[in-house]
Every structure is written in structure tokens, then in C-alpha cells.
CSV table of C-alpha atoms in Angstrom, one decimal:
chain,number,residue,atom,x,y,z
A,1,UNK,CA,-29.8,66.3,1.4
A,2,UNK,CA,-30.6,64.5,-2.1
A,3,UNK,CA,-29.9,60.9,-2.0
A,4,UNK,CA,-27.8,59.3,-4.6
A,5,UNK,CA,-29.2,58.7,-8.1
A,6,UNK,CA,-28.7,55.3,-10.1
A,7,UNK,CA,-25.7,56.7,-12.0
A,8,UNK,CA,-24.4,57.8,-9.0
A,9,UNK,CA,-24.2,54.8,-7.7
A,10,UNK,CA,-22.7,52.9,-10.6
A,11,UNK,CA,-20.2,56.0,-10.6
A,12,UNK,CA,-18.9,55.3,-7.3
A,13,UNK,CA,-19.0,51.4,-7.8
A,14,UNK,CA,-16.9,52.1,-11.1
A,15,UNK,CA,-14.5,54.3,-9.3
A,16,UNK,CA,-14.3,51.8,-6.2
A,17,UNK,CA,-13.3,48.6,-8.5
A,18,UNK,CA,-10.5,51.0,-10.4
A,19,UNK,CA,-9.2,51.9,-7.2
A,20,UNK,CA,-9.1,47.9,-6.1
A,21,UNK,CA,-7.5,46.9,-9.6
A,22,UNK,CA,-5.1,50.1,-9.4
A,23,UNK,CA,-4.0,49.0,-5.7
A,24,UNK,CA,-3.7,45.0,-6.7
A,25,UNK,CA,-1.1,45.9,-9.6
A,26,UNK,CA,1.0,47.8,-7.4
A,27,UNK,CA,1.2,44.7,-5.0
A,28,UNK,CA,1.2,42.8,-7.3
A,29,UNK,CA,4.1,44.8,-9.1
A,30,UNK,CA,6.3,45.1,-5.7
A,31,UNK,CA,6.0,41.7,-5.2
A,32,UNK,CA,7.1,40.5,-8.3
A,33,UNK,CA,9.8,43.6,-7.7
A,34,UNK,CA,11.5,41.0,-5.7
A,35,UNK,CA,12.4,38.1,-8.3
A,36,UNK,CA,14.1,40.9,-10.8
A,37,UNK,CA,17.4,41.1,-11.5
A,38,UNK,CA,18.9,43.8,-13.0
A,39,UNK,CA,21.1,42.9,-15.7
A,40,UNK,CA,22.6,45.1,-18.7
A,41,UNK,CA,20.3,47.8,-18.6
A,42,UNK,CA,17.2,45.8,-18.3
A,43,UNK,CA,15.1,44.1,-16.1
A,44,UNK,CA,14.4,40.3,-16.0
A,45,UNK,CA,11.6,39.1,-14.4
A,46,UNK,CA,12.3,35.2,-13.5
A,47,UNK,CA,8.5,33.6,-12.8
A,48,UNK,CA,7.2,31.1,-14.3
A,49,UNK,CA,3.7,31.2,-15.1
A,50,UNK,CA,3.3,27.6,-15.6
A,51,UNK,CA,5.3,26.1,-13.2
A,52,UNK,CA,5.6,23.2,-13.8
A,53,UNK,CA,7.5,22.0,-11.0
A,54,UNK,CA,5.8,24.1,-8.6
A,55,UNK,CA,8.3,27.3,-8.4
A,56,UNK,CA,10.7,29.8,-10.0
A,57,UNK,CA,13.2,29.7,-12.5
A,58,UNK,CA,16.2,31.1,-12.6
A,59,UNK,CA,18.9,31.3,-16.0
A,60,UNK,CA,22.3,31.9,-15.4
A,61,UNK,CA,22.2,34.2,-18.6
A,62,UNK,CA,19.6,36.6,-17.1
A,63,UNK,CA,22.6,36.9,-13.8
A,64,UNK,CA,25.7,37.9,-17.1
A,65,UNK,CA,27.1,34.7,-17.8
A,66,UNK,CA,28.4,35.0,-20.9
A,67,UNK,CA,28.7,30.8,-21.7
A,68,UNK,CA,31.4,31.6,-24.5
A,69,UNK,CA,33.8,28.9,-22.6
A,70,UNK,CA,36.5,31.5,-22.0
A,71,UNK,CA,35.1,34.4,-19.7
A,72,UNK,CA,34.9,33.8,-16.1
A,73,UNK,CA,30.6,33.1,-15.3
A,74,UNK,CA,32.0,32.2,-11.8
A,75,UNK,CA,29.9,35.2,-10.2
A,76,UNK,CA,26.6,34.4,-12.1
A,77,UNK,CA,26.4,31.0,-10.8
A,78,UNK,CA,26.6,32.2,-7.7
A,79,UNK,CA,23.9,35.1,-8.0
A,80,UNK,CA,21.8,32.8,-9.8
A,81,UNK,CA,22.0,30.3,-6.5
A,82,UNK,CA,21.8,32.9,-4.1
A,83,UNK,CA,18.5,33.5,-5.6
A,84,UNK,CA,17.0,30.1,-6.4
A,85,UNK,CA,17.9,29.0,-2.6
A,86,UNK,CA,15.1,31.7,-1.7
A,87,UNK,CA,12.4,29.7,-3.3
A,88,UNK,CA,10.8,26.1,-2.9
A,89,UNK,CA,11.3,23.8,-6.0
A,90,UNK,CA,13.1,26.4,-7.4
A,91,UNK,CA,14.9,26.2,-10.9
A,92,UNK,CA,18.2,27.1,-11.6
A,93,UNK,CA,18.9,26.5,-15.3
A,94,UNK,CA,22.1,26.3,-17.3
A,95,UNK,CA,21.0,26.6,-20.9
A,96,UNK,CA,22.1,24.4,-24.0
A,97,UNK,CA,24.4,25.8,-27.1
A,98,UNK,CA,26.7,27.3,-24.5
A,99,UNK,CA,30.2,26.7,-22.2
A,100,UNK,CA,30.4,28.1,-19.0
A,101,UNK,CA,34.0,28.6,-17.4
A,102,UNK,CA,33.1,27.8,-13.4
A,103,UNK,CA,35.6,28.2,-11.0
A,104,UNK,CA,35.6,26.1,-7.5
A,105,UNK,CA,32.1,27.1,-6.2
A,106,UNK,CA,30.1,25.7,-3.1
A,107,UNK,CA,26.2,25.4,-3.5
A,108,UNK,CA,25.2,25.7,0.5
A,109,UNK,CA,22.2,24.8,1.3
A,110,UNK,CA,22.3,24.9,5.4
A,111,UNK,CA,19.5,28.1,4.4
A,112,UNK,CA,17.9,26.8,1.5
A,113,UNK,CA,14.3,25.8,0.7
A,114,UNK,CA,13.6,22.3,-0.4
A,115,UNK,CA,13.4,20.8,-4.2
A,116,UNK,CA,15.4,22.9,-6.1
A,117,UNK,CA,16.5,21.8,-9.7
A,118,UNK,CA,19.4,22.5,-11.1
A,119,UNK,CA,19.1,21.5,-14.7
A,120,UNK,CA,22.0,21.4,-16.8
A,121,UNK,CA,21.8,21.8,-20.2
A,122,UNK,CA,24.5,23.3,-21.4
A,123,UNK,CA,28.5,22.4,-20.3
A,124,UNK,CA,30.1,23.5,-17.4
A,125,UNK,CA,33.9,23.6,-18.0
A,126,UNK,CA,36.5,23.4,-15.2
A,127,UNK,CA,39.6,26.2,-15.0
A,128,UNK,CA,42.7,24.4,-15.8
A,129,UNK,CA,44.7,27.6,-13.9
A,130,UNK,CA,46.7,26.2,-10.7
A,131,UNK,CA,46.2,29.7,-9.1
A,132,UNK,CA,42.2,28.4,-9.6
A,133,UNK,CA,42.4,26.2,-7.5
A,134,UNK,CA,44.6,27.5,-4.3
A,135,UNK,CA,43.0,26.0,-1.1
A,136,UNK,CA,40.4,24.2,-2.9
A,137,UNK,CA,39.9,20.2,-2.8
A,138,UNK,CA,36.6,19.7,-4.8
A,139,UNK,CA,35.3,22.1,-7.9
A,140,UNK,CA,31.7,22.5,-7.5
A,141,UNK,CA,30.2,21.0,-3.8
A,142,UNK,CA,26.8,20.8,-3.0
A,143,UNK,CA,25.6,20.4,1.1
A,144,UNK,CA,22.8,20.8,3.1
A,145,UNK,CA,20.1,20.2,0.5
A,146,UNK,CA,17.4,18.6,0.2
A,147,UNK,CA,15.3,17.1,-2.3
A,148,UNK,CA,17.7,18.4,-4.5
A,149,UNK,CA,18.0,17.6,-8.4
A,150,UNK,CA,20.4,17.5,-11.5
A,151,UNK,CA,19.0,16.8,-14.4
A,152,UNK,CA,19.2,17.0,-17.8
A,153,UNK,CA,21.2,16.6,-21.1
A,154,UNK,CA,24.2,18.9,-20.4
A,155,UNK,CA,28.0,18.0,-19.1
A,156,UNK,CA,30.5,18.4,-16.4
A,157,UNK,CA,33.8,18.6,-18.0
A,158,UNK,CA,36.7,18.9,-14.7
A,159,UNK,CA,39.6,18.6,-17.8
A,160,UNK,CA,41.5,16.7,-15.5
A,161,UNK,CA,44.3,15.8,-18.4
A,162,UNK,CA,46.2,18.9,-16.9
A,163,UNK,CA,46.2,17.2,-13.3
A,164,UNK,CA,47.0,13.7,-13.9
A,165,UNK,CA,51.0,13.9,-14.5
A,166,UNK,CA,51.1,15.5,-11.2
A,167,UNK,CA,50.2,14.5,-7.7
A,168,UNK,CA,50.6,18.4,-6.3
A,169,UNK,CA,51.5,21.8,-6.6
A,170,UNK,CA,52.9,24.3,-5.0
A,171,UNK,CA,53.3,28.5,-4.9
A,172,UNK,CA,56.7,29.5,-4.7
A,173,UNK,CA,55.2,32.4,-3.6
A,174,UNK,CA,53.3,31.9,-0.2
A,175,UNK,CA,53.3,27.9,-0.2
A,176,UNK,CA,49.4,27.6,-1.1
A,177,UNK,CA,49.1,23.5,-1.8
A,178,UNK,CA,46.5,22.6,-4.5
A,179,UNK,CA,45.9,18.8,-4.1
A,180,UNK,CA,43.9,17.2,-7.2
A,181,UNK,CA,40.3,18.0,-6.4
A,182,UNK,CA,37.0,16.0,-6.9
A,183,UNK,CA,34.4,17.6,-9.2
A,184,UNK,CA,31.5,17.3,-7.6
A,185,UNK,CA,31.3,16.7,-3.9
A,186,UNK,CA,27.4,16.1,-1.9
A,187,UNK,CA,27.8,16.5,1.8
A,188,UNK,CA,25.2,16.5,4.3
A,189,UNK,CA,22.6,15.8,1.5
A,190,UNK,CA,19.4,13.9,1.8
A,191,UNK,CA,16.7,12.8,-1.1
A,192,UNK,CA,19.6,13.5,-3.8
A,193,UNK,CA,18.7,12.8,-7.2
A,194,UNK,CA,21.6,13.2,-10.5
A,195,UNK,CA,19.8,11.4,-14.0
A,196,UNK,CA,20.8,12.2,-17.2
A,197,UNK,CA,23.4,14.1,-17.4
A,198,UNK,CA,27.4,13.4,-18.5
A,199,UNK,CA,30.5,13.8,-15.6
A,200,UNK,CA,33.4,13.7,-17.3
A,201,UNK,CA,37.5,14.4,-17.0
A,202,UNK,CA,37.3,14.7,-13.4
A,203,UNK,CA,41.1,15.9,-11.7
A,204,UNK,CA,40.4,12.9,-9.3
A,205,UNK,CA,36.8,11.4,-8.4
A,206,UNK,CA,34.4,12.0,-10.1
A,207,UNK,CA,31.4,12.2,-7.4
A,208,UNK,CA,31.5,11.8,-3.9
A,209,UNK,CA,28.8,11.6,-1.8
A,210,UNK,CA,29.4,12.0,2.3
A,211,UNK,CA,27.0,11.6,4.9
A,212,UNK,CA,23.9,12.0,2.6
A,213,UNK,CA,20.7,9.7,3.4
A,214,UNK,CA,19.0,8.8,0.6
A,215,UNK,CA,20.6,8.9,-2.8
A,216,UNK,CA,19.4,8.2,-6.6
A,217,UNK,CA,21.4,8.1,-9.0
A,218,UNK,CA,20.8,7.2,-12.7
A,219,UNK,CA,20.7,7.3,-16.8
A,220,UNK,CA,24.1,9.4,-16.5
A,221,UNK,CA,27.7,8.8,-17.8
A,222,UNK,CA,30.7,8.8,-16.2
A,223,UNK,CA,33.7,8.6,-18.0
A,224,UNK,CA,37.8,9.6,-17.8
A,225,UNK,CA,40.5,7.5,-19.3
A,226,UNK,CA,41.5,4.0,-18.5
A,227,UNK,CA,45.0,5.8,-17.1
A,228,UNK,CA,43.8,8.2,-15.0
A,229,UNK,CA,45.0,8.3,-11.7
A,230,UNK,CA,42.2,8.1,-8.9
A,231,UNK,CA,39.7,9.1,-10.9
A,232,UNK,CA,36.6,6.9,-8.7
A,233,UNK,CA,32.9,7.3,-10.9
A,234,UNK,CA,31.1,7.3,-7.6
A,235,UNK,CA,32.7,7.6,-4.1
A,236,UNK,CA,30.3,6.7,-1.3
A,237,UNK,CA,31.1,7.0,2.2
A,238,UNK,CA,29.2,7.4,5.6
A,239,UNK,CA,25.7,7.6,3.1
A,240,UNK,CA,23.3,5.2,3.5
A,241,UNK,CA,19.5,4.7,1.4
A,242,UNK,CA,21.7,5.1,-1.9
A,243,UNK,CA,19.9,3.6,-5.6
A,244,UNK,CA,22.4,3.3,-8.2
A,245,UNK,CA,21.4,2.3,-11.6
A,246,UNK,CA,21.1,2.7,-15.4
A,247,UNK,CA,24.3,4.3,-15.6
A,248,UNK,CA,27.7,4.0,-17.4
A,249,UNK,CA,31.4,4.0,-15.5
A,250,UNK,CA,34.5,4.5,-17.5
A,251,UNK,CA,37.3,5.9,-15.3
A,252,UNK,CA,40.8,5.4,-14.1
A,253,UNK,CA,39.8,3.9,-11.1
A,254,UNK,CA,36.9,2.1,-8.4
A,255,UNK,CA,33.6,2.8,-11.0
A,256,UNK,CA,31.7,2.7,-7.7
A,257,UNK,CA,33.7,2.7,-4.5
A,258,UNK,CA,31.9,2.1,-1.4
A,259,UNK,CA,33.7,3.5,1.7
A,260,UNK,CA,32.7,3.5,5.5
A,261,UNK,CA,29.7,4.3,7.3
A,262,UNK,CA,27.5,3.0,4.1
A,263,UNK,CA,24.3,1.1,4.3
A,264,UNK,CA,21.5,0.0,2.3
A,265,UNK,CA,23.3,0.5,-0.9
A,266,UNK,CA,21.5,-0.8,-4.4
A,267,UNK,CA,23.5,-1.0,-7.1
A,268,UNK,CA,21.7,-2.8,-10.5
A,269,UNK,CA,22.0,-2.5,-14.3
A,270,UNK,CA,25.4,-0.7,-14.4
A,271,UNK,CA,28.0,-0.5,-17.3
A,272,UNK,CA,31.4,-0.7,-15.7
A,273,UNK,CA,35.2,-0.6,-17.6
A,274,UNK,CA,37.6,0.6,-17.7
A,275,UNK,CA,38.7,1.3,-14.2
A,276,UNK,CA,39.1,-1.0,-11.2
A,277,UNK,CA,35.5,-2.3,-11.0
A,278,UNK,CA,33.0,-1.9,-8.1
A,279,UNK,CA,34.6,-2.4,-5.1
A,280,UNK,CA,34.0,-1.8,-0.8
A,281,UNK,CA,37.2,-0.6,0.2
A,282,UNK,CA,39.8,0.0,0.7
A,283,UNK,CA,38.8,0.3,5.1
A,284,UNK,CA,40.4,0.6,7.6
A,285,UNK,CA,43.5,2.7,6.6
A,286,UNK,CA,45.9,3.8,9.7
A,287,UNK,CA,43.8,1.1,12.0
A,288,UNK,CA,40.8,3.2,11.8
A,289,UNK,CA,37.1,1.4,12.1
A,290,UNK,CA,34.8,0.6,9.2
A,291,UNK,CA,31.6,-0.4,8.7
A,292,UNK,CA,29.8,-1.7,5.7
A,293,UNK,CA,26.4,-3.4,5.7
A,294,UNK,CA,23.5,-4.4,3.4
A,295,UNK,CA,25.4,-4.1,-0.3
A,296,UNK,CA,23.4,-5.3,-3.0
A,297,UNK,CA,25.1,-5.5,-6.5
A,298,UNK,CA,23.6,-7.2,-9.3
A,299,UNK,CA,22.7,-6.9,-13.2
A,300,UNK,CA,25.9,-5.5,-13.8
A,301,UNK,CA,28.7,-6.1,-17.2
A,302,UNK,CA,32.5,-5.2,-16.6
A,303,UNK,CA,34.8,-4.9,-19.5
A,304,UNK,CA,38.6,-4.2,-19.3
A,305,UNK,CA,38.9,-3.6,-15.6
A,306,UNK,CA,41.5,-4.8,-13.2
A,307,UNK,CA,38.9,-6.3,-10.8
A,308,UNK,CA,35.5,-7.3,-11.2
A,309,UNK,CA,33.6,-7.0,-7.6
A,310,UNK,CA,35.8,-6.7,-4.7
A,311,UNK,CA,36.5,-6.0,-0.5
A,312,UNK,CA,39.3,-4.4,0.1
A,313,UNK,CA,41.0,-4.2,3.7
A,314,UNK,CA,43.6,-2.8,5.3
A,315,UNK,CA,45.9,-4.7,8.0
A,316,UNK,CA,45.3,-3.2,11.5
A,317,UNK,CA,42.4,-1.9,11.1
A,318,UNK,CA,38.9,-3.1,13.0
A,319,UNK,CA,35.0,-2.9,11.9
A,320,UNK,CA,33.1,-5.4,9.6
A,321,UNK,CA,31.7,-5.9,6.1
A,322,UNK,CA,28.1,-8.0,6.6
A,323,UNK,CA,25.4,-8.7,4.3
A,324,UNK,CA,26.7,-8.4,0.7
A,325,UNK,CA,25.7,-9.8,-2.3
A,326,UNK,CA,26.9,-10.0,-5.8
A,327,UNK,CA,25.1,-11.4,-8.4
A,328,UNK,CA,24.4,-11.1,-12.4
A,329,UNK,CA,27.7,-10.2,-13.4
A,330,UNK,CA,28.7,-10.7,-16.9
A,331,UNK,CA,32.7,-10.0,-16.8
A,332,UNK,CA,34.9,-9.6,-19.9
A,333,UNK,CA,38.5,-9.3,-20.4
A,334,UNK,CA,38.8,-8.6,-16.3
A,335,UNK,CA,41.9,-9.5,-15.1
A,336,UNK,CA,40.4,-10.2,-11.1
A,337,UNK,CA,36.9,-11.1,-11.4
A,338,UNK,CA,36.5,-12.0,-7.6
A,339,UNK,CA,38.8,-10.9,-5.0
A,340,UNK,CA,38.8,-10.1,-1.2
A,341,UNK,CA,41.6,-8.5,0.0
A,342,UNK,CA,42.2,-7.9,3.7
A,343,UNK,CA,46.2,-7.5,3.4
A,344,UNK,CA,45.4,-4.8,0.9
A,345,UNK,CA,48.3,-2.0,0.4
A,346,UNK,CA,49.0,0.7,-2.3
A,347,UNK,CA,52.0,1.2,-1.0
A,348,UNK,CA,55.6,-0.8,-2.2
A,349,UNK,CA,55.6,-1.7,1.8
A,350,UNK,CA,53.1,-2.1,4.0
A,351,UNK,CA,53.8,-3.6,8.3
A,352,UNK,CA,52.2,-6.7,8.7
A,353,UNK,CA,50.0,-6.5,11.7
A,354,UNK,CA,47.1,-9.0,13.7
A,355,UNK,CA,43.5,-6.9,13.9
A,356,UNK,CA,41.5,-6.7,10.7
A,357,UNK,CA,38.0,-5.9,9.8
A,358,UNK,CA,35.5,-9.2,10.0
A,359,UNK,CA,33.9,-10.0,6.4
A,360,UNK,CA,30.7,-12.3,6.8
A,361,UNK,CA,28.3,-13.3,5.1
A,362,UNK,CA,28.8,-12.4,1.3
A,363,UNK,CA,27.5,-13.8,-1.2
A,364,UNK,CA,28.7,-14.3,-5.2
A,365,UNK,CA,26.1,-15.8,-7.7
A,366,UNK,CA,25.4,-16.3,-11.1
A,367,UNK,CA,29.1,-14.7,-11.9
A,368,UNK,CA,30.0,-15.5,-15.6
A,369,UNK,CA,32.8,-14.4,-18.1
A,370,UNK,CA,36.1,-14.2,-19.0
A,371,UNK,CA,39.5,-13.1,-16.7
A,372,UNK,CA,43.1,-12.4,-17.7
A,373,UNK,CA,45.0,-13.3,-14.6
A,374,UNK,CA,43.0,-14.8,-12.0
A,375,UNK,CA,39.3,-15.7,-11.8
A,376,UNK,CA,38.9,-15.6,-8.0
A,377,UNK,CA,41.1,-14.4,-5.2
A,378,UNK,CA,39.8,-14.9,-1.7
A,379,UNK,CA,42.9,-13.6,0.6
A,380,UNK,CA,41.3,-13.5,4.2
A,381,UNK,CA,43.0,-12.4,7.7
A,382,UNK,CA,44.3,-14.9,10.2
A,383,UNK,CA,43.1,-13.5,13.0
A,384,UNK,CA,39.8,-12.8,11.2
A,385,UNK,CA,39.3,-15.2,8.4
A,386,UNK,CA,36.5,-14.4,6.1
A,387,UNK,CA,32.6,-16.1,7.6
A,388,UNK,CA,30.0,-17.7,5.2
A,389,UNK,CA,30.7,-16.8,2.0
A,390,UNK,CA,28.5,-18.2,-0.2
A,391,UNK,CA,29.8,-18.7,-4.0
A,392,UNK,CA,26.9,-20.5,-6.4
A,393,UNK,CA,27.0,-20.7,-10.1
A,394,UNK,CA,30.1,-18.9,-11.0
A,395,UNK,CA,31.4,-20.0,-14.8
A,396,UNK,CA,34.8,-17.8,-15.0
A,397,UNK,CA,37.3,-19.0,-18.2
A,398,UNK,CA,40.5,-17.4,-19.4
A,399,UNK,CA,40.6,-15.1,-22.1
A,400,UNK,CA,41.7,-17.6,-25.3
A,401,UNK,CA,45.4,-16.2,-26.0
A,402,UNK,CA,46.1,-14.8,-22.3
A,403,UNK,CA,49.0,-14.9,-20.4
A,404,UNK,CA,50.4,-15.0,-16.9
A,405,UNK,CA,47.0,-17.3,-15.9
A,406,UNK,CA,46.9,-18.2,-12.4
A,407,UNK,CA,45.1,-21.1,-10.4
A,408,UNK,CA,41.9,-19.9,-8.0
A,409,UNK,CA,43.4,-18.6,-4.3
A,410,UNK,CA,42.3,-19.1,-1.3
A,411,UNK,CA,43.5,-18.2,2.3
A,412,UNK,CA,41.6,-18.2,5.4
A,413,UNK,CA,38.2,-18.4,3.8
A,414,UNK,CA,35.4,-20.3,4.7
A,415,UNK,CA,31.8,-21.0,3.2
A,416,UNK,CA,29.7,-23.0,0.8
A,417,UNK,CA,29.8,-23.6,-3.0
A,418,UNK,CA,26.6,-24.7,-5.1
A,419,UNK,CA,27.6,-26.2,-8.0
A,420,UNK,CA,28.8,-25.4,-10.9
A,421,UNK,CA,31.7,-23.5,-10.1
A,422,UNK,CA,34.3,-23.0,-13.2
A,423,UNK,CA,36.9,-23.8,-11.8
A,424,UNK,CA,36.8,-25.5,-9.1
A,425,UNK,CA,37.4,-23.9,-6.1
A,426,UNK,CA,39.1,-26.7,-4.0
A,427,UNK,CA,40.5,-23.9,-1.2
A,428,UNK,CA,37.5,-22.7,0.2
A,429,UNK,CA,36.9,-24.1,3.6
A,430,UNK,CA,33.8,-25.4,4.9
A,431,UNK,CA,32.4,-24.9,8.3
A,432,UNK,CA,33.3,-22.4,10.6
A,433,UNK,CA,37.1,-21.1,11.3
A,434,UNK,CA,38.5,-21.9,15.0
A,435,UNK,CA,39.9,-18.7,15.1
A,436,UNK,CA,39.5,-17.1,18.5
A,437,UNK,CA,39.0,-13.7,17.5
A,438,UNK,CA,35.2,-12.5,17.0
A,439,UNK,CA,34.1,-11.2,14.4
A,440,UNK,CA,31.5,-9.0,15.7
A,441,UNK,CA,33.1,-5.2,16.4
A,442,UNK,CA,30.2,-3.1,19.1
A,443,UNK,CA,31.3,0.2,17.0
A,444,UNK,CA,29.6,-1.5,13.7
A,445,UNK,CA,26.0,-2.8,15.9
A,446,UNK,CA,22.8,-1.6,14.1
């Protein structure tokens, strides 16, 4: 037999390489099969050939929302997630110029991969529909991730206006209960990032973050009137590794409310009022334990707010609050700038009772301004009287023109004062109480 000629050769080599190339763009095709959706006749392919976080994107638009701030894009949220879970630093994106009506959705993340974005753009909107909410206690809730991310330039609007003239509701029909819900709820989350986005109108807090490790929060806005009922910027509780900073609070309520079960908690260069101020509390409600450790709140301003920084306590309960500071607070127009509370109650009567949670070593410095009622309120347990707080450079002077202004309190407090301290604060004890009761609780040991 003839052996193969030159051209024969190159023939067959030709021929081969099609063959290779043919076979690679059907692979390639099938694979890329896999991130289409199939949307109004069309097919979208979701890559992104530049990546420049690493992985896929995936618009809401492209799964039918519609973003016209009426029809239901409920569904494409969900479709959009199911998808985005699938892939590392993933993107889901929710585009700018439109309004997406979102009804209570939860983003799991128990199967997820890791890093996903979810960049908001556009505005989310809230249904204001009782029959919405049925059985639901938060609007959009977000567990199990990690390394997860919102970012971006867009809103959360929960138009809570609808829910803040009533505490529930109830069908006549089959006695469904629809309590005021949060609007965005973290749980189980760890390496949790929210910047530059605006929360707003929430039914009741705002954000809440539960058992998460390792939280950072910045350049966003939180805001809901001065009169709306419960409506917390930040709830904390359980979380621990937390960073909050850069960020503006203007609710009905605590802007930053720091609950049990919190540690390592950085709170610096934040805008508060109105609302209640930053406060750790209220713990220990039904004589449940609490503990709080390692609270660090400085470089902050609070205009307008009922108190400045504050513990709150309630009788009967058991735990401690240890190693908190306070420091670079510029107060205006607050009627409380200083309180501890451990007899607090929200209720017209509360039982007195002995056990309360131990509050050591705090510390209040460089805490200057104006108040309205009362510039410090230390109201400490008998049985457990407050430990080592430490009060330096404090300069707090009625509004000019104010009313009802009342002389420092103390009760049961003991500590140190480095001078100056406007006004004087003759009540503060110093030494060490003689109090029996210890103020170390085993449940609350590192």
C-alpha cells in the first residue's frame, strides 16, 4: 500500500483539529446550557466573562420581574437565588431605575456556596396586604451564609406606616396572627458584610442579627420616624465579632440595641437620633440569663434621643454585663445622656424582686453635650450594685430654655471619677459595695 502524501497528511491534521474544535463547542455549549434561563421566549445566558468578583451573575430581570412597583416579583427573587446559591461568589443583582414588590422571602443558605453578592441597586418595596404577611414574623431573612454581601446604592423600603397604629392582626376567618415583622433578619450568618445601601420604614426593627460570628456593617442609612413603635436600627443578639461603623440611625427606637449572648462588639463613627440611643438591654426579661461582654462604643453624635448610651436590666433576672466602654460622645438635645437601669420595665407595673444581672467594670469618657432632663442616671440593684465604673471627663449642661431639669442620680453605684465631671456627681460611691451577693454568674465564664 501507498503511504500517505504531504497533503495527505495536512488533510487529516485539518480534519482532526475541526473535529477537536467541533467537540469543545458542544461542551462547551452544554455546559454553559446550565446557567440559562428561559425567560419570555428567549434564552439568557448569565456568565460573566470578566468576573470581577470571581463568579456568576444573576439579574432578577432575566428570572420576569417586572420592577414596576405593583406586580408581584416575589417568584423571581426566588429563582434568581435558587440559582446564585449554586455558584461561589456568585452575584445576584437587583438593577437601578426599578421597584420590586417582594413578599416575605427567606434566603437559605444551609446549601449554599460561599461569597455571594447580593447587590441592590434598585428598591425593594414591602407588601402592605395583611393577608401578606399570615404566619410570617420578618420580610426578607437571610441564614446560613457565609461570606455573604449587600451592597450597593439601592433601598429597602418595609412601609411600615401601615403597621405602626396597630400592635396585631387577626383573620376572622381561620385566626392566622400577623405580629409586626422585622425587615431583614441574619441568622446563623458568619463573615456578614451590609455597606452602602438605605433600610428604611421597617414594620418593627429594622435589622437583626442572631447568632452570626463576625459582622460588618457600614456606610448605610437607617432611618423610620422619631414615633415609630419598636422600630430598633440594629438588633444584635447571641452574635459576637460584630464592626459597626460609618453609618446613620434614625428610628423609633434603640439605633443599635445590643441583646444577649453578644461579644466583641465595635461600634465607632455612628450618627444616632432620633430613637432611644445605643443601648445593651433590655436582659434578663422573665428571670432569664444574659451575657454581655467586650462593648466598645466610641466616636459617636446623638441628637434628639431619649437616651444617650445605656444598660438596661430587668429585675429577677441573672448574668452579667463586663468590659464596656463608652467614649467620644458628643450628645445634643438628649433627654438621658447616661443611664443604667437594672429596675427597668415597659410595663405600667412591674414585681419588685432580689436577683439581677452584675454590671462591672464600665467605663464613660470624654462624654460631652447637652441633656433635657437628666444628664446621668446610674440606678443599680441592691442585691447587685453596679462594680467599677469608671466615669472621666464628662461635660453634660442643660439645654438653655429646658424644663423639668433634674439633679445627677445615683443608687447603688460604685467607682471612680477623674475630673472634670459637669456636674458633679457627688452619689457615686467609692470603693467596693459590701453586698454579699457575687457578681460573677458561671453561665456568663469565657
Amino acid at each position: 500500500m501507498r503511504g500517505f502524501s504531504f497533503k495527505n497528511k495536512t488533510f487529516v491534521i485539518l480534519t482532526s483539529t475541526l473535529v477537536c474544535l467541533s467537540t469543545f463547542a458542544v461542551c462547551n455549549a452544554a455546559t454553559t446550557t446550565k446557567y440559562r434561563r428561559h425567560t419570555g421566549g428567549h434564552h439568557q445566558v448569565h456568565t460573566d466573562k470578566s468576573k470581577p468578583n470571581g463568579g456568576l451573575k444573576f439579574n432578577v430581570l432575566d428570572y420576569g420581574a417586572k420592577g414596576d412597583g405593583k406586580s408581584d416579583d416575589t417568584k423571581a427573587f426566588q429563582a434568581a437565588w435558587a440559582n446564585a446559591c449554586k455558584a461561589e461568589a456568585s452575584m445576584m443583582i437587583v438593577p437601578s431605575g426599578y421597584k420590586f414588590l417582594v413578599g416575605p422571602t427567606s434566603f437559605t443558605g444551609s446549601n449554599c456556596r460561599k461569597n455571594i453578592i447580593f447587590q441592590l441597586d434598585g428598591t425593594i418595596l414591602a407588601p402592605t396586604s395583611s393577608k401578606a404577611w399570615y404566619y410570617f414574623d420578618h420580610w426578607l431573612e437571610f441564614t446560613n451564609l457565609e461570606g455573604f454581601t449587600i451592597q450597593g446604592k439601592g433601598t429597602f423600603d418595609g412601609r411600615g406606616s401601615v403597621w405602626w397604629t396597630k400592635q396585631v392582626t387577626v383573620s376572622k376567618v381561620d385566626k392566622r396572627q400577623t405580629s409586626k415583622p422585622t425587615a431583614l433578619m441574619f441568622a446563623g450568618g458568619s463573615k456578614v458584610t451590609i455597606t452602602g445601601i438605605t433600610i428604611q420604614n421597617s414594620p418593627q426593627f429594622h435589622v437583626t442579627f442572631d447568632s452570626c460570628d463576625g459582622v460588618l456593617v457600614h456606610d448605610i442609612s437607617i432611618s423610620s420616624p422619631g414615633d415609630s413603635p419598636n422600630t430598633d436600627g440594629i438588633h444584635l443578639r447571641d452574635s459576637k465579632n460584630v464592626v459597626i461603623h460609618h453609618t446613620n440611625l434614625a428610628c423609633g427606637d434603640d439605633c443599635i440595641s445590643i441583646q444577649t449572648g453578644c461579644t466583641n462588639i465595635l461600634v465607632h463613627d455612628v450618627n444616632c437620633g432620633p430613637g432611644h440611643g445605643i443601648s445593651i438591654g433590655s436582659l434578663g426579661i422573665d428571670g432569664n440569663t444574659a451575657c454581655v461582654s467586650n462593648v466598645t462604643v466610641r466616636n459617636i453624635n446623638i441628637h434628639g434621643t431619649m437616651t444617650g448610651v445605656r444598660i438596661k436590666t430587668w429585675q429577677g433576672a441573672k448574668g452579667l454585663v463586663r468590659g464596656v466602654s463608652f467614649s467620644n460622645i458628643q450628645v445634643s438635645e438628649v433627654e438621658f445622656p447616661i443611664m443604667i437601669d437594672q429596675y427597668y420595665c415597659d410595663h405600667s407595673i412591674c414585681e419588685n424582686r432580689t436577683s439581677a444581672i452584675s454590671i462591672v467594670d464600665v467605663a464613660y469618657e470624654n462624654i460631652k453635650g447637652t441633656y433635657t432632663v437628666q444628664p446621668m442616671h446610674l440606678s443599680c440593684s441592691d442585691s447587685k450594685p453596679c462594680m467599677n465604673l469608671k466615669l472621666s471627663n464628662i461635660e453634660l449642661k442643660p439645654k438653655p430654655n429646658g424644663h423639668r431639669m433634674s439633679e445627677p442620680f445615683c443608687w447603688q453605684a460604685f467607682g471612680e471619677l477623674n475630673a472634670p465631671i459637669v456636674p458633679e456627681l457627688d452619689c457615686l460611691q467609692e470603693g467596693k459595695s459590701s453586698s454579699k451577693w457575687g457578681h460573677h454568674d458561671a453561665k456568663c465564664a469565657a
